[in-house]
Amino acid sequence: MSHEIDLSDPGLPVHQHRRTDTDPVAEKKAERQVALYFVLSALGTILFIYAYIFIPITSFVFVPLLGSTNTHQLMLGLGLTFSMLFIGLGAIHWAKQLMPDSEVIAHRHELRSPKDERDDFVATVKERAAAAGLGRRSLIKRTLGLSLGLVGLSPLLLLRDLGPLPEKQLETTSWAKGVRLLTDPGDRPIKASDLEVGAVAQVLPELGAGVRRTLNSIAKDAVLLIRLRPEEFRLSPERLSWTHEGIIAFSKICSHMGCAVALYEQQTKHLLCPCHQSTFDVPQAAKVIFGPSARPLPQLAITVDDEGYLIAQQPFTEPVGPSFWERSS
Ligand code: FES
């Protein structure tokens, strides 16, 4: 069924032409604006590529409101944002101001074909299938089914590209026996005397020559050092031997869903995760006292080397990070 529209119908609103349709100066101006958007988009892409190749992933910059921010990620984000945003703005401006603005009539037909056409189609399919011998050639029919079925399965293999399961990833970190604790930021070895009672510091492991930090390793290796008075601990003898002069070290990744545990309340000696408010009691080896986390933050055993610098006694004895998949409910 078609529906005719009469453009001369006096009931239709009069078409309003844009300024760019009637004024060559306005048209030229709009053209320059569109070009400017596309140039800004290109600059965004160049920034993205530059950041990806030349800005080290370990560099940080102070940004008002955000604080210390990873420069590599910041520039990647800004570059991609500018690239996408301005190409979109340019396309919209182009379409609204410069693309043809004439009104057209779209005749609508019934989507369903008439009955005789449908019957024709069915007859043709049957005729061609018979001609191809699909009914007779059962071998071809079966092998075709097999190949199509396997083609459907092949995308499942791509799931392997997602990498190992997270709990396997988190079983190993760069911490090992004798590895020094380095300040982050700063990359300086740290002594017990550098931390006053009540102080907190973030540290990363010293890596071997030529080994570069990746975002993945930084996320897994980040450790928080907190100094209490030794008598404030309520730890088993073994866990107490993992501390040094009142300094205790925990993985910084929340054992709920992996956010950075970043808030330390000096009065209560609680570590708080800002994501879902899991609260860990530092004197009790980061025991969970509130929130959804299912287990304490893994503790890193520390001591000092011959020069008095803090080192790890051993790797973490349990996976760091989220453990929600271990929960039964
Ligand atoms: S990620 Fe820390 S409480 Fe959820």
mmCIF file of C-alpha atoms and ligand atoms in Angstrom:
data_model
loop_
_atom_site.group_PDB
_atom_site.id
_atom_site.type_symbol
_atom_site.label_atom_id
_atom_site.label_comp_id
_atom_site.label_asym_id
_atom_site.label_seq_id
_atom_site.Cartn_x
_atom_site.Cartn_y
_atom_site.Cartn_z
ATOM 1 C CA MET A 1 0.000 0.000 0.000
ATOM 2 C CA SER A 2 1.440 3.400 -0.828
ATOM 3 C CA HIS A 3 0.663 6.721 0.718
ATOM 4 C CA GLU A 4 1.039 9.763 -1.506
ATOM 5 C CA ILE A 5 2.034 13.095 0.003
ATOM 6 C CA ASP A 6 1.228 16.265 -1.789
ATOM 7 C CA LEU A 7 4.070 18.744 -1.179
ATOM 8 C CA SER A 8 1.808 21.537 -2.263
ATOM 9 C CA ASP A 9 -0.578 20.638 0.547
ATOM 10 C CA PRO A 10 -1.244 23.933 2.328
ATOM 11 C CA GLY A 11 -1.375 22.029 5.649
ATOM 12 C CA LEU A 12 2.371 21.265 5.466
ATOM 13 C CA PRO A 13 4.705 23.807 7.111
ATOM 14 C CA VAL A 14 6.717 25.914 4.695
ATOM 15 C CA HIS A 15 10.259 24.629 4.373
ATOM 16 C CA GLN A 16 12.756 26.968 6.052
ATOM 17 C CA HIS A 17 16.026 27.296 4.201
ATOM 18 C CA ARG A 18 19.256 27.524 6.190
ATOM 19 C CA ARG A 19 21.466 30.579 6.001
ATOM 20 C CA THR A 20 24.150 28.437 4.418
ATOM 21 C CA ASP A 21 21.744 27.645 1.543
ATOM 22 C CA THR A 22 21.253 31.279 0.646
ATOM 23 C CA ASP A 23 24.339 33.112 1.876
ATOM 24 C CA PRO A 24 27.686 32.121 0.267
ATOM 25 C CA VAL A 25 29.600 33.832 3.103
ATOM 26 C CA ALA A 26 27.791 31.747 5.726
ATOM 27 C CA GLU A 27 28.382 28.645 3.637
ATOM 28 C CA LYS A 28 32.121 29.336 3.445
ATOM 29 C CA LYS A 29 32.250 29.988 7.188
ATOM 30 C CA ALA A 30 30.492 26.693 7.949
ATOM 31 C CA GLU A 31 32.914 24.896 5.648
ATOM 32 C CA ARG A 32 35.884 26.335 7.560
ATOM 33 C CA GLN A 33 34.308 25.340 10.893
ATOM 34 C CA VAL A 34 33.872 21.753 9.722
ATOM 35 C CA ALA A 35 37.477 21.695 8.515
ATOM 36 C CA LEU A 36 38.636 23.034 11.899
ATOM 37 C CA TYR A 37 36.830 20.229 13.719
ATOM 38 C CA PHE A 38 38.509 17.647 11.516
ATOM 39 C CA VAL A 39 41.942 19.226 12.065
ATOM 40 C CA LEU A 40 41.365 19.141 15.851
ATOM 41 C CA SER A 41 40.392 15.497 15.546
ATOM 42 C CA ALA A 42 43.605 14.779 13.629
ATOM 43 C CA LEU A 43 45.638 16.541 16.345
ATOM 44 C CA GLY A 44 43.903 14.366 18.949
ATOM 45 C CA THR A 45 44.927 11.253 17.055
ATOM 46 C CA ILE A 46 48.516 12.492 16.800
ATOM 47 C CA LEU A 47 48.527 13.102 20.566
ATOM 48 C CA PHE A 48 47.220 9.569 21.109
ATOM 49 C CA ILE A 49 49.958 8.047 18.930
ATOM 50 C CA TYR A 50 52.654 10.210 20.522
ATOM 51 C CA ALA A 51 51.541 9.230 24.035
ATOM 52 C CA TYR A 52 51.417 5.555 23.112
ATOM 53 C CA ILE A 53 54.954 5.525 21.715
ATOM 54 C CA PHE A 54 56.898 8.182 23.584
ATOM 55 C CA ILE A 55 55.391 8.781 27.036
ATOM 56 C CA PRO A 56 56.600 6.135 29.518
ATOM 57 C CA ILE A 57 53.828 4.347 31.367
ATOM 58 C CA THR A 58 55.551 5.075 34.659
ATOM 59 C CA SER A 59 55.521 8.880 34.368
ATOM 60 C CA PHE A 60 53.161 10.878 36.540
ATOM 61 C CA VAL A 61 52.005 14.479 36.547
ATOM 62 C CA PHE A 62 50.083 16.517 39.108
ATOM 63 C CA VAL A 63 46.654 17.573 37.843
ATOM 64 C CA PRO A 64 44.413 19.875 39.920
ATOM 65 C CA LEU A 65 41.364 17.955 41.241
ATOM 66 C CA LEU A 66 42.820 14.611 40.084
ATOM 67 C CA GLY A 67 46.100 14.715 42.036
ATOM 68 C CA SER A 68 49.064 12.614 40.897
ATOM 69 C CA THR A 69 47.983 11.125 37.570
ATOM 70 C CA ASN A 70 49.590 8.709 35.146
ATOM 71 C CA THR A 71 50.717 10.875 32.222
ATOM 72 C CA HIS A 72 50.671 8.025 29.708
ATOM 73 C CA GLN A 73 47.054 7.141 30.428
ATOM 74 C CA LEU A 74 45.992 10.767 30.703
ATOM 75 C CA MET A 75 47.395 11.647 27.276
ATOM 76 C CA LEU A 76 45.993 8.489 25.689
ATOM 77 C CA GLY A 77 42.580 9.355 27.081
ATOM 78 C CA LEU A 78 42.711 12.992 26.022
ATOM 79 C CA GLY A 79 44.024 12.114 22.560
ATOM 80 C CA LEU A 80 41.304 9.550 21.911
ATOM 81 C CA THR A 81 38.631 11.841 23.327
ATOM 82 C CA PHE A 82 39.636 14.753 21.086
ATOM 83 C CA SER A 83 39.983 12.441 18.111
ATOM 84 C CA MET A 84 36.461 10.992 18.462
ATOM 85 C CA LEU A 85 34.741 14.104 19.763
ATOM 86 C CA PHE A 86 35.877 16.463 17.018
ATOM 87 C CA ILE A 87 35.323 14.024 14.193
ATOM 88 C CA GLY A 88 31.769 13.602 15.498
ATOM 89 C CA LEU A 89 31.208 17.334 15.901
ATOM 90 C CA GLY A 90 32.607 17.952 12.409
ATOM 91 C CA ALA A 91 30.302 15.351 10.866
ATOM 92 C CA ILE A 92 27.246 16.739 12.652
ATOM 93 C CA HIS A 93 28.055 20.317 11.691
ATOM 94 C CA TRP A 94 28.661 19.262 8.085
ATOM 95 C CA ALA A 95 25.356 17.397 7.927
ATOM 96 C CA LYS A 96 23.350 20.191 9.543
ATOM 97 C CA GLN A 97 24.836 23.123 7.695
ATOM 98 C CA LEU A 98 26.132 21.971 4.339
ATOM 99 C CA MET A 99 24.601 18.707 3.193
ATOM 100 C CA PRO A 100 21.576 18.895 0.855
ATOM 101 C CA ASP A 101 18.521 20.146 2.659
ATOM 102 C CA SER A 102 15.770 19.324 0.176
ATOM 103 C CA GLU A 103 12.620 17.556 1.312
ATOM 104 C CA VAL A 104 11.771 14.304 -0.388
ATOM 105 C CA ILE A 105 8.766 12.016 -0.317
ATOM 106 C CA ALA A 106 9.364 8.425 0.742
ATOM 107 C CA HIS A 107 6.585 6.177 -0.501
ATOM 108 C CA ARG A 108 5.884 3.387 1.905
ATOM 109 C CA HIS A 109 4.968 0.004 0.645
ATOM 110 C CA GLU A 110 3.747 -2.963 2.536
ATOM 111 C CA LEU A 111 6.823 -4.871 3.661
ATOM 112 C CA ARG A 112 5.334 -8.300 3.045
ATOM 113 C CA SER A 113 5.496 -9.515 -0.568
ATOM 114 C CA PRO A 114 2.237 -10.426 -2.318
ATOM 115 C CA LYS A 115 1.167 -14.065 -2.014
ATOM 116 C CA ASP A 116 1.979 -14.988 -5.630
ATOM 117 C CA GLU A 117 5.556 -13.643 -5.222
ATOM 118 C CA ARG A 118 6.040 -15.652 -2.044
ATOM 119 C CA ASP A 119 4.745 -18.805 -3.719
ATOM 120 C CA ASP A 120 7.092 -18.150 -6.630
ATOM 121 C CA PHE A 121 10.024 -17.810 -4.250
ATOM 122 C CA VAL A 122 9.290 -21.078 -2.434
ATOM 123 C CA ALA A 123 8.911 -22.885 -5.752
ATOM 124 C CA THR A 124 12.214 -21.461 -6.996
ATOM 125 C CA VAL A 125 14.098 -22.479 -3.835
ATOM 126 C CA LYS A 126 12.739 -26.022 -4.058
ATOM 127 C CA GLU A 127 13.575 -26.213 -7.724
ATOM 128 C CA ARG A 128 17.160 -24.990 -7.189
ATOM 129 C CA ALA A 129 17.684 -27.289 -4.187
ATOM 130 C CA ALA A 130 16.524 -30.216 -6.319
ATOM 131 C CA ALA A 131 18.813 -29.125 -9.139
ATOM 132 C CA ALA A 132 21.769 -28.898 -6.734
ATOM 133 C CA GLY A 133 21.007 -32.455 -5.638
ATOM 134 C CA LEU A 134 20.958 -31.625 -1.911
ATOM 135 C CA GLY A 135 18.220 -34.174 -1.348
ATOM 136 C CA ARG A 136 20.103 -36.902 -3.153
ATOM 137 C CA ARG A 137 23.644 -36.034 -2.072
ATOM 138 C CA SER A 138 23.442 -36.802 1.618
ATOM 139 C CA LEU A 139 27.256 -36.883 1.902
ATOM 140 C CA ILE A 140 27.504 -33.265 0.805
ATOM 141 C CA LYS A 141 24.582 -32.326 3.027
ATOM 142 C CA ARG A 142 26.224 -33.851 6.115
ATOM 143 C CA THR A 143 29.714 -32.475 5.479
ATOM 144 C CA LEU A 144 28.223 -29.056 4.805
ATOM 145 C CA GLY A 145 26.441 -29.274 8.151
ATOM 146 C CA LEU A 146 29.732 -30.287 9.791
ATOM 147 C CA SER A 147 31.707 -27.416 8.287
ATOM 148 C CA LEU A 148 29.042 -24.843 9.095
ATOM 149 C CA GLY A 149 28.814 -26.149 12.652
ATOM 150 C CA LEU A 150 32.581 -25.888 13.145
ATOM 151 C CA VAL A 151 32.661 -22.411 11.666
ATOM 152 C CA GLY A 152 30.140 -21.457 14.319
ATOM 153 C CA LEU A 153 32.395 -22.861 17.034
ATOM 154 C CA SER A 154 35.574 -21.105 15.947
ATOM 155 C CA PRO A 155 34.746 -17.730 17.562
ATOM 156 C CA LEU A 156 34.809 -19.527 20.913
ATOM 157 C CA LEU A 157 38.545 -20.078 20.420
ATOM 158 C CA LEU A 158 39.018 -16.328 20.414
ATOM 159 C CA LEU A 159 38.086 -16.344 24.085
ATOM 160 C CA ARG A 160 41.627 -17.636 24.677
ATOM 161 C CA ASP A 161 42.893 -14.225 23.597
ATOM 162 C CA LEU A 162 41.324 -12.741 26.691
ATOM 163 C CA GLY A 163 44.306 -14.156 28.592
ATOM 164 C CA PRO A 164 44.542 -16.327 31.675
ATOM 165 C CA LEU A 165 41.806 -16.351 34.259
ATOM 166 C CA PRO A 166 42.267 -13.520 36.767
ATOM 167 C CA GLU A 167 42.941 -15.742 39.752
ATOM 168 C CA LYS A 168 45.885 -17.319 37.854
ATOM 169 C CA GLN A 169 47.214 -13.870 36.919
ATOM 170 C CA LEU A 170 47.141 -12.757 40.511
ATOM 171 C CA GLU A 171 49.008 -15.748 41.895
ATOM 172 C CA THR A 172 52.369 -14.269 40.982
ATOM 173 C CA THR A 173 53.806 -10.807 41.550
ATOM 174 C CA SER A 174 57.314 -9.380 41.274
ATOM 175 C CA TRP A 175 57.894 -9.773 45.002
ATOM 176 C CA ALA A 176 60.520 -12.367 45.930
ATOM 177 C CA LYS A 177 62.980 -13.048 48.721
ATOM 178 C CA GLY A 178 65.450 -10.166 49.106
ATOM 179 C CA VAL A 179 63.656 -7.748 46.745
ATOM 180 C CA ARG A 180 63.963 -4.185 47.991
ATOM 181 C CA LEU A 181 60.952 -1.980 48.615
ATOM 182 C CA LEU A 182 61.118 1.223 46.522
ATOM 183 C CA THR A 183 59.097 4.343 47.198
ATOM 184 C CA ASP A 184 56.330 5.045 44.700
ATOM 185 C CA PRO A 185 56.661 7.615 43.290
ATOM 186 C CA GLY A 186 60.410 8.135 43.636
ATOM 187 C CA ASP A 187 61.875 4.662 43.171
ATOM 188 C CA ARG A 188 64.143 5.031 46.196
ATOM 189 C CA PRO A 189 64.964 2.213 48.614
ATOM 190 C CA ILE A 190 63.405 2.840 51.968
ATOM 191 C CA LYS A 191 64.614 2.360 55.529
ATOM 192 C CA ALA A 192 62.509 1.807 58.624
ATOM 193 C CA SER A 193 63.630 5.184 59.937
ATOM 194 C CA ASP A 194 62.022 6.873 56.890
ATOM 195 C CA LEU A 195 58.567 6.073 58.297
ATOM 196 C CA GLU A 196 57.260 7.683 61.450
ATOM 197 C CA VAL A 197 54.684 5.945 63.610
ATOM 198 C CA GLY A 198 51.280 6.482 61.971
ATOM 199 C CA ALA A 199 52.770 7.042 58.508
ATOM 200 C CA VAL A 200 51.678 5.240 55.347
ATOM 201 C CA ALA A 201 53.720 4.777 52.173
ATOM 202 C CA GLN A 202 53.157 3.054 48.885
ATOM 203 C CA VAL A 203 56.032 0.936 47.589
ATOM 204 C CA LEU A 204 56.844 -1.190 44.566
ATOM 205 C CA PRO A 205 59.415 -3.973 44.206
ATOM 206 C CA GLU A 206 62.860 -3.223 42.799
ATOM 207 C CA LEU A 207 62.997 -4.953 39.432
ATOM 208 C CA GLY A 208 66.040 -6.594 37.860
ATOM 209 C CA ALA A 209 68.151 -4.726 35.301
ATOM 210 C CA GLY A 210 66.298 -4.303 32.016
ATOM 211 C CA VAL A 211 62.922 -5.348 33.444
ATOM 212 C CA ARG A 212 60.313 -2.667 32.790
ATOM 213 C CA ARG A 213 57.268 -2.026 34.853
ATOM 214 C CA THR A 214 53.969 -2.497 33.078
ATOM 215 C CA LEU A 215 50.605 -1.190 34.195
ATOM 216 C CA ASN A 216 49.674 -4.774 34.913
ATOM 217 C CA SER A 217 52.708 -5.369 37.139
ATOM 218 C CA ILE A 218 52.296 -2.044 38.934
ATOM 219 C CA ALA A 219 48.695 -2.894 39.712
ATOM 220 C CA LYS A 220 49.619 -6.319 41.100
ATOM 221 C CA ASP A 221 52.792 -5.295 42.944
ATOM 222 C CA ALA A 222 51.589 -2.176 44.751
ATOM 223 C CA VAL A 223 52.063 -2.532 48.502
ATOM 224 C CA LEU A 224 51.120 -0.280 51.393
ATOM 225 C CA LEU A 225 53.484 0.142 54.314
ATOM 226 C CA ILE A 226 52.032 1.281 57.623
ATOM 227 C CA ARG A 227 53.966 1.930 60.789
ATOM 228 C CA LEU A 228 52.393 1.267 64.179
ATOM 229 C CA ARG A 229 53.909 0.888 67.603
ATOM 230 C CA PRO A 230 54.965 -2.776 67.861
ATOM 231 C CA GLU A 231 52.826 -3.260 70.978
ATOM 232 C CA GLU A 232 49.699 -2.269 69.015
ATOM 233 C CA PHE A 233 49.755 -5.419 66.864
ATOM 234 C CA ARG A 234 47.446 -8.306 67.655
ATOM 235 C CA LEU A 235 49.122 -10.880 65.451
ATOM 236 C CA SER A 236 50.134 -14.517 65.572
ATOM 237 C CA PRO A 237 53.865 -15.027 66.246
ATOM 238 C CA GLU A 238 54.364 -15.945 62.587
ATOM 239 C CA ARG A 239 52.644 -12.819 61.260
ATOM 240 C CA LEU A 240 54.469 -10.692 63.804
ATOM 241 C CA SER A 241 57.749 -12.006 62.389
ATOM 242 C CA TRP A 242 56.614 -10.658 58.994
ATOM 243 C CA THR A 243 56.710 -7.101 60.356
ATOM 244 C CA HIS A 244 59.766 -4.974 61.050
ATOM 245 C CA GLU A 245 60.002 -2.466 63.901
ATOM 246 C CA GLY A 246 56.255 -1.848 63.766
ATOM 247 C CA ILE A 247 56.090 -1.650 59.962
ATOM 248 C CA ILE A 248 53.590 -3.941 58.315
ATOM 249 C CA ALA A 249 53.049 -4.388 54.573
ATOM 250 C CA PHE A 250 49.858 -5.302 52.723
ATOM 251 C CA SER A 251 48.874 -5.689 49.083
ATOM 252 C CA LYS A 252 47.137 -2.507 48.009
ATOM 253 C CA ILE A 253 44.566 -4.308 45.844
ATOM 254 C CA CYS A 254 41.267 -4.792 47.601
ATOM 255 C CA SER A 255 40.417 -8.443 48.129
ATOM 256 C CA HIS A 256 36.808 -7.724 47.138
ATOM 257 C CA MET A 257 36.909 -6.538 43.539
ATOM 258 C CA GLY A 258 40.356 -5.087 43.107
ATOM 259 C CA CYS A 259 40.075 -1.362 43.782
ATOM 260 C CA ALA A 260 43.056 0.419 45.315
ATOM 261 C CA VAL A 261 42.743 0.483 49.094
ATOM 262 C CA ALA A 262 43.824 4.011 49.657
ATOM 263 C CA LEU A 263 42.374 5.455 52.842
ATOM 264 C CA TYR A 264 44.052 4.939 56.203
ATOM 265 C CA GLU A 265 42.433 6.187 59.378
ATOM 266 C CA GLN A 266 45.233 6.839 61.797
ATOM 267 C CA GLN A 267 42.963 7.007 64.850
ATOM 268 C CA THR A 268 41.174 3.712 64.315
ATOM 269 C CA LYS A 269 44.037 2.088 62.363
ATOM 270 C CA HIS A 270 41.591 1.019 59.690
ATOM 271 C CA LEU A 271 42.272 0.755 55.986
ATOM 272 C CA LEU A 272 39.236 1.588 53.857
ATOM 273 C CA CYS A 273 38.429 0.666 50.306
ATOM 274 C CA PRO A 274 36.570 3.543 48.637
ATOM 275 C CA CYS A 275 34.673 1.324 46.197
ATOM 276 C CA HIS A 276 32.357 -0.667 48.478
ATOM 277 C CA GLN A 277 33.587 0.396 51.905
ATOM 278 C CA SER A 278 35.374 -2.793 52.909
ATOM 279 C CA THR A 279 37.268 -1.971 56.094
ATOM 280 C CA PHE A 280 40.436 -3.763 57.183
ATOM 281 C CA ASP A 281 41.900 -3.690 60.685
ATOM 282 C CA VAL A 282 45.645 -3.108 60.405
ATOM 283 C CA PRO A 283 46.704 -4.363 63.889
ATOM 284 C CA GLN A 284 44.961 -7.679 63.107
ATOM 285 C CA ALA A 285 46.732 -8.294 59.798
ATOM 286 C CA ALA A 286 44.078 -6.444 57.798
ATOM 287 C CA LYS A 287 41.213 -8.595 59.041
ATOM 288 C CA VAL A 288 37.902 -7.598 57.402
ATOM 289 C CA ILE A 289 35.733 -5.868 59.973
ATOM 290 C CA PHE A 290 33.155 -4.341 57.615
ATOM 291 C CA GLY A 291 32.020 -4.576 54.015
ATOM 292 C CA PRO A 292 31.784 -7.182 51.290
ATOM 293 C CA SER A 293 35.393 -8.316 51.160
ATOM 294 C CA ALA A 294 35.749 -12.039 51.892
ATOM 295 C CA ARG A 295 39.331 -12.144 53.151
ATOM 296 C CA PRO A 296 42.057 -9.922 54.617
ATOM 297 C CA LEU A 297 44.499 -8.061 52.432
ATOM 298 C CA PRO A 298 47.464 -10.368 51.767
ATOM 299 C CA GLN A 299 50.390 -9.485 54.017
ATOM 300 C CA LEU A 300 53.916 -9.254 52.608
ATOM 301 C CA ALA A 301 56.639 -10.501 54.945
ATOM 302 C CA ILE A 302 59.359 -7.858 55.267
ATOM 303 C CA THR A 303 62.707 -7.428 56.958
ATOM 304 C CA VAL A 304 65.885 -5.413 56.282
ATOM 305 C CA ASP A 305 69.079 -6.184 54.381
ATOM 306 C CA ASP A 306 72.670 -5.593 55.506
ATOM 307 C CA GLU A 307 72.417 -1.908 54.639
ATOM 308 C CA GLY A 308 69.221 -1.438 56.597
ATOM 309 C CA TYR A 309 66.888 -1.164 53.598
ATOM 310 C CA LEU A 310 63.500 -2.834 53.766
ATOM 311 C CA ILE A 311 63.261 -6.014 51.676
ATOM 312 C CA ALA A 312 60.725 -8.799 51.180
ATOM 313 C CA GLN A 313 61.324 -12.000 53.119
ATOM 314 C CA GLN A 314 59.488 -14.040 50.482
ATOM 315 C CA PRO A 315 56.806 -13.629 47.795
ATOM 316 C CA PHE A 316 53.178 -13.208 48.823
ATOM 317 C CA THR A 317 51.949 -16.506 50.217
ATOM 318 C CA GLU A 318 48.498 -16.124 48.613
ATOM 319 C CA PRO A 319 47.087 -14.490 45.447
ATOM 320 C CA VAL A 320 46.650 -10.742 45.691
ATOM 321 C CA GLY A 321 43.503 -8.970 44.629
ATOM 322 C CA PRO A 322 39.887 -9.953 44.144
ATOM 323 C CA SER A 323 38.607 -13.200 45.543
ATOM 324 C CA PHE A 324 34.900 -12.898 44.835
ATOM 325 C CA TRP A 325 35.037 -16.037 42.661
ATOM 326 C CA GLU A 326 36.034 -18.044 45.740
ATOM 327 C CA ARG A 327 32.853 -17.141 47.580
ATOM 328 C CA SER A 328 30.119 -19.731 47.814
ATOM 329 C CA SER A 329 27.329 -17.138 47.858
HETATM 330 S S1 FES B 1 36.559 -3.346 45.688
HETATM 331 FE FE1 FES B 1 37.041 -2.861 47.708
HETATM 332 S S2 FES B 1 35.221 -3.069 48.742
HETATM 333 FE FE2 FES B 1 34.730 -3.614 46.742
#
